[in-house]
Amino acid sequence: MKKRVTLTFPRRAVPVPVTYRLAKDFNVAANIIRAQVAPNQIGKLVVELAGDIDQLDAAIDWMISQNIDVSSSNREILIDEDSCVHCGLCTGICPTQALTLDPKSFLLNFTRSRCIVCEQCVPTCPVQAISTNF
């Protein structure tokens, strides 16, 4: 089973090797989608956790016991079709090729299933046609 969650670390929990503990103690794989972690600051990680449902639940319980805030991440990228000018700038920054330009029509195509919601496309759009539902 897979779950996408956002982890918010208090300053004192940042040095805890969370992804190592998830793998070693709970047999849960953590695919880091986005990270903003620095010493002596509140840290944020968006991760996709994969493993057995019971192991995922135990891992989440452990993280909560470490004062790590765990919230379900149901964010999605939204594209305003009326604002989009199909310039293609977002396609060059998208790491999963969820955003592509049709070679014949030169219109933007968005393949939602490939999107990992890294949000790199959001600041790249010159007309602010890309946003998240978060």
C-alpha atoms as an extended CHARMM CRD file, in Angstrom:
* protein
*
       134  EXT
         1         1  MET       CA              0.0000000000        0.0000000000        0.0000000000  PROA      1               0.0000000000
         2         2  LYS       CA              1.1210000000        3.5750000000       -0.6290000000  PROA      2               0.0000000000
         3         3  LYS       CA              0.3220000000        6.7430000000        1.3030000000  PROA      3               0.0000000000
         4         4  ARG       CA              1.4470000000       10.2780000000        0.5280000000  PROA      4               0.0000000000
         5         5  VAL       CA              1.9710000000       12.3230000000        3.6730000000  PROA      5               0.0000000000
         6         6  THR       CA              3.4730000000       15.6130000000        4.7390000000  PROA      6               0.0000000000
         7         7  LEU       CA              5.7830000000       15.4500000000        7.7490000000  PROA      7               0.0000000000
         8         8  THR       CA              6.4180000000       18.5910000000        9.7980000000  PROA      8               0.0000000000
         9         9  PHE       CA              9.3750000000       18.3020000000       12.1770000000  PROA      9               0.0000000000
        10        10  PRO       CA              9.8440000000       20.4330000000       15.2700000000  PROA      10              0.0000000000
        11        11  ARG       CA             13.3620000000       21.9020000000       15.5250000000  PROA      11              0.0000000000
        12        12  ARG       CA             14.6030000000       19.2380000000       17.9360000000  PROA      12              0.0000000000
        13        13  ALA       CA             13.3810000000       16.3470000000       15.7380000000  PROA      13              0.0000000000
        14        14  VAL       CA             15.2220000000       17.4170000000       12.5800000000  PROA      14              0.0000000000
        15        15  PRO       CA             18.3810000000       15.3790000000       13.4420000000  PROA      15              0.0000000000
        16        16  VAL       CA             16.3240000000       12.1460000000       13.8580000000  PROA      16              0.0000000000
        17        17  PRO       CA             17.0940000000        9.7740000000       10.9200000000  PROA      17              0.0000000000
        18        18  VAL       CA             13.4310000000        9.2560000000       10.0570000000  PROA      18              0.0000000000
        19        19  THR       CA             13.7310000000        7.6180000000        6.6280000000  PROA      19              0.0000000000
        20        20  TYR       CA             16.3790000000        5.2230000000        7.9630000000  PROA      20              0.0000000000
        21        21  ARG       CA             14.1630000000        4.2590000000       10.9130000000  PROA      21              0.0000000000
        22        22  LEU       CA             11.1540000000        3.7690000000        8.6260000000  PROA      22              0.0000000000
        23        23  ALA       CA             13.1240000000        1.3390000000        6.4630000000  PROA      23              0.0000000000
        24        24  LYS       CA             14.9920000000       -0.5030000000        9.2300000000  PROA      24              0.0000000000
        25        25  ASP       CA             12.3860000000       -0.6800000000       11.9950000000  PROA      25              0.0000000000
        26        26  PHE       CA              9.1340000000       -0.7970000000       10.0150000000  PROA      26              0.0000000000
        27        27  ASN       CA             10.1320000000       -2.0800000000        6.5490000000  PROA      27              0.0000000000
        28        28  VAL       CA              8.5070000000        1.0070000000        5.0180000000  PROA      28              0.0000000000
        29        29  ALA       CA             10.0280000000        2.6500000000        1.9540000000  PROA      29              0.0000000000
        30        30  ALA       CA              9.9460000000        6.4480000000        1.9050000000  PROA      30              0.0000000000
        31        31  ASN       CA             10.1390000000        8.1330000000       -1.4810000000  PROA      31              0.0000000000
        32        32  ILE       CA             10.9650000000       11.7830000000       -0.7520000000  PROA      32              0.0000000000
        33        33  ILE       CA              9.0200000000       14.0130000000       -3.1100000000  PROA      33              0.0000000000
        34        34  ARG       CA              9.8650000000       17.3640000000       -1.5830000000  PROA      34              0.0000000000
        35        35  ALA       CA             12.0880000000       18.3590000000        1.3260000000  PROA      35              0.0000000000
        36        36  GLN       CA             12.7580000000       21.5410000000        3.2430000000  PROA      36              0.0000000000
        37        37  VAL       CA             14.9040000000       20.5930000000        6.2260000000  PROA      37              0.0000000000
        38        38  ALA       CA             17.6790000000       22.6000000000        7.9020000000  PROA      38              0.0000000000
        39        39  PRO       CA             19.3290000000       22.4730000000       11.3480000000  PROA      39              0.0000000000
        40        40  ASN       CA             17.5500000000       24.4570000000       14.0770000000  PROA      40              0.0000000000
        41        41  GLN       CA             14.5250000000       25.1780000000       11.8860000000  PROA      41              0.0000000000
        42        42  ILE       CA             11.1200000000       23.5670000000       11.4610000000  PROA      42              0.0000000000
        43        43  GLY       CA             11.4230000000       20.9770000000        8.6730000000  PROA      43              0.0000000000
        44        44  LYS       CA              8.9160000000       19.7250000000        6.1180000000  PROA      44              0.0000000000
        45        45  LEU       CA              9.0090000000       16.5710000000        4.0260000000  PROA      45              0.0000000000
        46        46  VAL       CA              6.4690000000       15.3450000000        1.4990000000  PROA      46              0.0000000000
        47        47  VAL       CA              6.9440000000       11.5990000000        1.1770000000  PROA      47              0.0000000000
        48        48  GLU       CA              5.2230000000        8.6550000000       -0.3970000000  PROA      48              0.0000000000
        49        49  LEU       CA              5.3230000000        5.7610000000        2.0460000000  PROA      49              0.0000000000
        50        50  ALA       CA              5.0890000000        2.2100000000        0.7140000000  PROA      50              0.0000000000
        51        51  GLY       CA              4.6530000000       -0.9570000000        2.7340000000  PROA      51              0.0000000000
        52        52  ASP       CA              2.1940000000       -3.2620000000        4.4390000000  PROA      52              0.0000000000
        53        53  ILE       CA             -0.8390000000       -1.4190000000        5.8750000000  PROA      53              0.0000000000
        54        54  ASP       CA             -0.0360000000       -2.4920000000        9.4400000000  PROA      54              0.0000000000
        55        55  GLN       CA              3.5950000000       -1.4470000000        9.0640000000  PROA      55              0.0000000000
        56        56  LEU       CA              2.5320000000        1.9250000000        7.6200000000  PROA      56              0.0000000000
        57        57  ASP       CA              0.2100000000        2.5090000000       10.5690000000  PROA      57              0.0000000000
        58        58  ALA       CA              2.9330000000        1.5240000000       13.0590000000  PROA      58              0.0000000000
        59        59  ALA       CA              5.4370000000        3.8200000000       11.3150000000  PROA      59              0.0000000000
        60        60  ILE       CA              2.9960000000        6.7390000000       11.4040000000  PROA      60              0.0000000000
        61        61  ASP       CA              2.2830000000        6.0860000000       15.0990000000  PROA      61              0.0000000000
        62        62  TRP       CA              6.0470000000        6.0990000000       15.7850000000  PROA      62              0.0000000000
        63        63  MET       CA              6.5040000000        9.4080000000       13.9410000000  PROA      63              0.0000000000
        64        64  ILE       CA              3.6570000000       10.9570000000       15.9300000000  PROA      64              0.0000000000
        65        65  SER       CA              5.3040000000        9.7040000000       19.1480000000  PROA      65              0.0000000000
        66        66  GLN       CA              8.4400000000       11.6140000000       18.0340000000  PROA      66              0.0000000000
        67        67  ASN       CA              6.3410000000       14.8260000000       17.8730000000  PROA      67              0.0000000000
        68        68  ILE       CA              6.4310000000       14.8110000000       14.0860000000  PROA      68              0.0000000000
        69        69  ASP       CA              3.1800000000       16.1410000000       12.6450000000  PROA      69              0.0000000000
        70        70  VAL       CA              1.8800000000       13.6890000000       10.0190000000  PROA      70              0.0000000000
        71        71  SER       CA             -0.8390000000       14.9190000000        7.6730000000  PROA      71              0.0000000000
        72        72  SER       CA             -2.3590000000       13.2950000000        4.6330000000  PROA      72              0.0000000000
        73        73  SER       CA             -1.1910000000       14.9440000000        1.4550000000  PROA      73              0.0000000000
        74        74  ASN       CA             -4.0010000000       15.1030000000       -1.0630000000  PROA      74              0.0000000000
        75        75  ARG       CA             -2.6870000000       18.0370000000       -3.0160000000  PROA      75              0.0000000000
        76        76  GLU       CA             -3.0030000000       18.2320000000       -6.7590000000  PROA      76              0.0000000000
        77        77  ILE       CA             -1.6900000000       20.5180000000       -9.4580000000  PROA      77              0.0000000000
        78        78  LEU       CA             -4.3850000000       22.6280000000      -11.0660000000  PROA      78              0.0000000000
        79        79  ILE       CA             -4.0420000000       24.2530000000      -14.4820000000  PROA      79              0.0000000000
        80        80  ASP       CA             -6.2710000000       27.1670000000      -15.4170000000  PROA      80              0.0000000000
        81        81  GLU       CA             -7.0070000000       26.4370000000      -19.0710000000  PROA      81              0.0000000000
        82        82  ASP       CA             -8.2940000000       29.9820000000      -19.6290000000  PROA      82              0.0000000000
        83        83  SER       CA             -5.0390000000       31.5680000000      -18.4000000000  PROA      83              0.0000000000
        84        84  CYS       CA             -2.5490000000       29.0900000000      -19.8720000000  PROA      84              0.0000000000
        85        85  VAL       CA             -0.7790000000       30.4150000000      -22.9810000000  PROA      85              0.0000000000
        86        86  HSD       CA              0.8450000000       27.0230000000      -23.7700000000  PROA      86              0.0000000000
        87        87  CYS       CA              4.3500000000       28.5050000000      -23.6860000000  PROA      87              0.0000000000
        88        88  GLY       CA              5.8690000000       25.2110000000      -22.5250000000  PROA      88              0.0000000000
        89        89  LEU       CA              8.1410000000       26.6440000000      -19.8040000000  PROA      89              0.0000000000
        90        90  CYS       CA              6.6500000000       24.2400000000      -17.2700000000  PROA      90              0.0000000000
        91        91  THR       CA              7.4900000000       21.2140000000      -19.4330000000  PROA      91              0.0000000000
        92        92  GLY       CA             11.2120000000       21.8380000000      -19.0880000000  PROA      92              0.0000000000
        93        93  ILE       CA             11.1080000000       21.8490000000      -15.2920000000  PROA      93              0.0000000000
        94        94  CYS       CA              8.7510000000       18.8820000000      -14.7590000000  PROA      94              0.0000000000
        95        95  PRO       CA             10.8690000000       15.9360000000      -13.4970000000  PROA      95              0.0000000000
        96        96  THR       CA              8.2920000000       13.2660000000      -14.3990000000  PROA      96              0.0000000000
        97        97  GLN       CA              7.1690000000       14.6350000000      -17.7680000000  PROA      97              0.0000000000
        98        98  ALA       CA              3.6220000000       14.9980000000      -16.4660000000  PROA      98              0.0000000000
        99        99  LEU       CA              3.5680000000       18.2780000000      -18.3970000000  PROA      99              0.0000000000
       100       100  THR       CA              4.2690000000       18.0230000000      -22.1310000000  PROA      100             0.0000000000
       101       101  LEU       CA              3.4870000000       19.9570000000      -25.2760000000  PROA      101             0.0000000000
       102       102  ASP       CA              1.6030000000       18.1600000000      -28.0270000000  PROA      102             0.0000000000
       103       103  PRO       CA              4.0160000000       18.0950000000      -31.0030000000  PROA      103             0.0000000000
       104       104  LYS       CA              1.2420000000       18.7900000000      -33.5190000000  PROA      104             0.0000000000
       105       105  SER       CA             -1.0370000000       21.3010000000      -31.7960000000  PROA      105             0.0000000000
       106       106  PHE       CA              1.5690000000       22.8070000000      -29.3900000000  PROA      106             0.0000000000
       107       107  LEU       CA             -1.0270000000       22.6720000000      -26.6220000000  PROA      107             0.0000000000
       108       108  LEU       CA             -0.0930000000       21.7630000000      -23.0580000000  PROA      108             0.0000000000
       109       109  ASN       CA             -0.9450000000       18.2150000000      -21.9560000000  PROA      109             0.0000000000
       110       110  PHE       CA             -1.1190000000       17.3260000000      -18.2670000000  PROA      110             0.0000000000
       111       111  THR       CA             -0.9120000000       13.6470000000      -17.2870000000  PROA      111             0.0000000000
       112       112  ARG       CA             -2.1380000000       13.7410000000      -13.6900000000  PROA      112             0.0000000000
       113       113  SER       CA             -1.0820000000       10.1440000000      -12.9570000000  PROA      113             0.0000000000
       114       114  ARG       CA              2.5860000000       11.0310000000      -13.5880000000  PROA      114             0.0000000000
       115       115  CYS       CA              2.5140000000       14.1460000000      -11.3860000000  PROA      115             0.0000000000
       116       116  ILE       CA              4.2780000000       13.9120000000       -8.0090000000  PROA      116             0.0000000000
       117       117  VAL       CA              3.1360000000       17.3980000000       -6.9310000000  PROA      117             0.0000000000
       118       118  CYS       CA              6.6900000000       18.6730000000       -6.5330000000  PROA      118             0.0000000000
       119       119  GLU       CA              5.3140000000       22.1340000000       -7.3960000000  PROA      119             0.0000000000
       120       120  GLN       CA              8.3540000000       23.1240000000       -9.4540000000  PROA      120             0.0000000000
       121       121  CYS       CA              6.0210000000       24.1690000000      -12.2750000000  PROA      121             0.0000000000
       122       122  VAL       CA              4.0590000000       26.6370000000      -10.1270000000  PROA      122             0.0000000000
       123       123  PRO       CA              6.6770000000       29.4320000000       -9.9120000000  PROA      123             0.0000000000
       124       124  THR       CA              7.8360000000       28.6910000000      -13.4730000000  PROA      124             0.0000000000
       125       125  CYS       CA              4.5340000000       29.6730000000      -15.0910000000  PROA      125             0.0000000000
       126       126  PRO       CA              4.8100000000       33.2820000000      -16.2920000000  PROA      126             0.0000000000
       127       127  VAL       CA              1.0230000000       33.8280000000      -16.2170000000  PROA      127             0.0000000000
       128       128  GLN       CA              0.3250000000       32.0030000000      -12.9030000000  PROA      128             0.0000000000
       129       129  ALA       CA             -1.9260000000       29.4670000000      -14.6530000000  PROA      129             0.0000000000
       130       130  ILE       CA             -0.5790000000       26.6420000000      -12.4810000000  PROA      130             0.0000000000
       131       131  SER       CA             -1.4500000000       26.2920000000       -8.7920000000  PROA      131             0.0000000000
       132       132  THR       CA             -2.1990000000       23.6540000000       -6.1650000000  PROA      132             0.0000000000
       133       133  ASN       CA             -5.4380000000       22.9010000000       -4.3680000000  PROA      133             0.0000000000
       134       134  PHE       CA             -3.6400000000       23.1650000000       -1.0230000000  PROA      134             0.0000000000
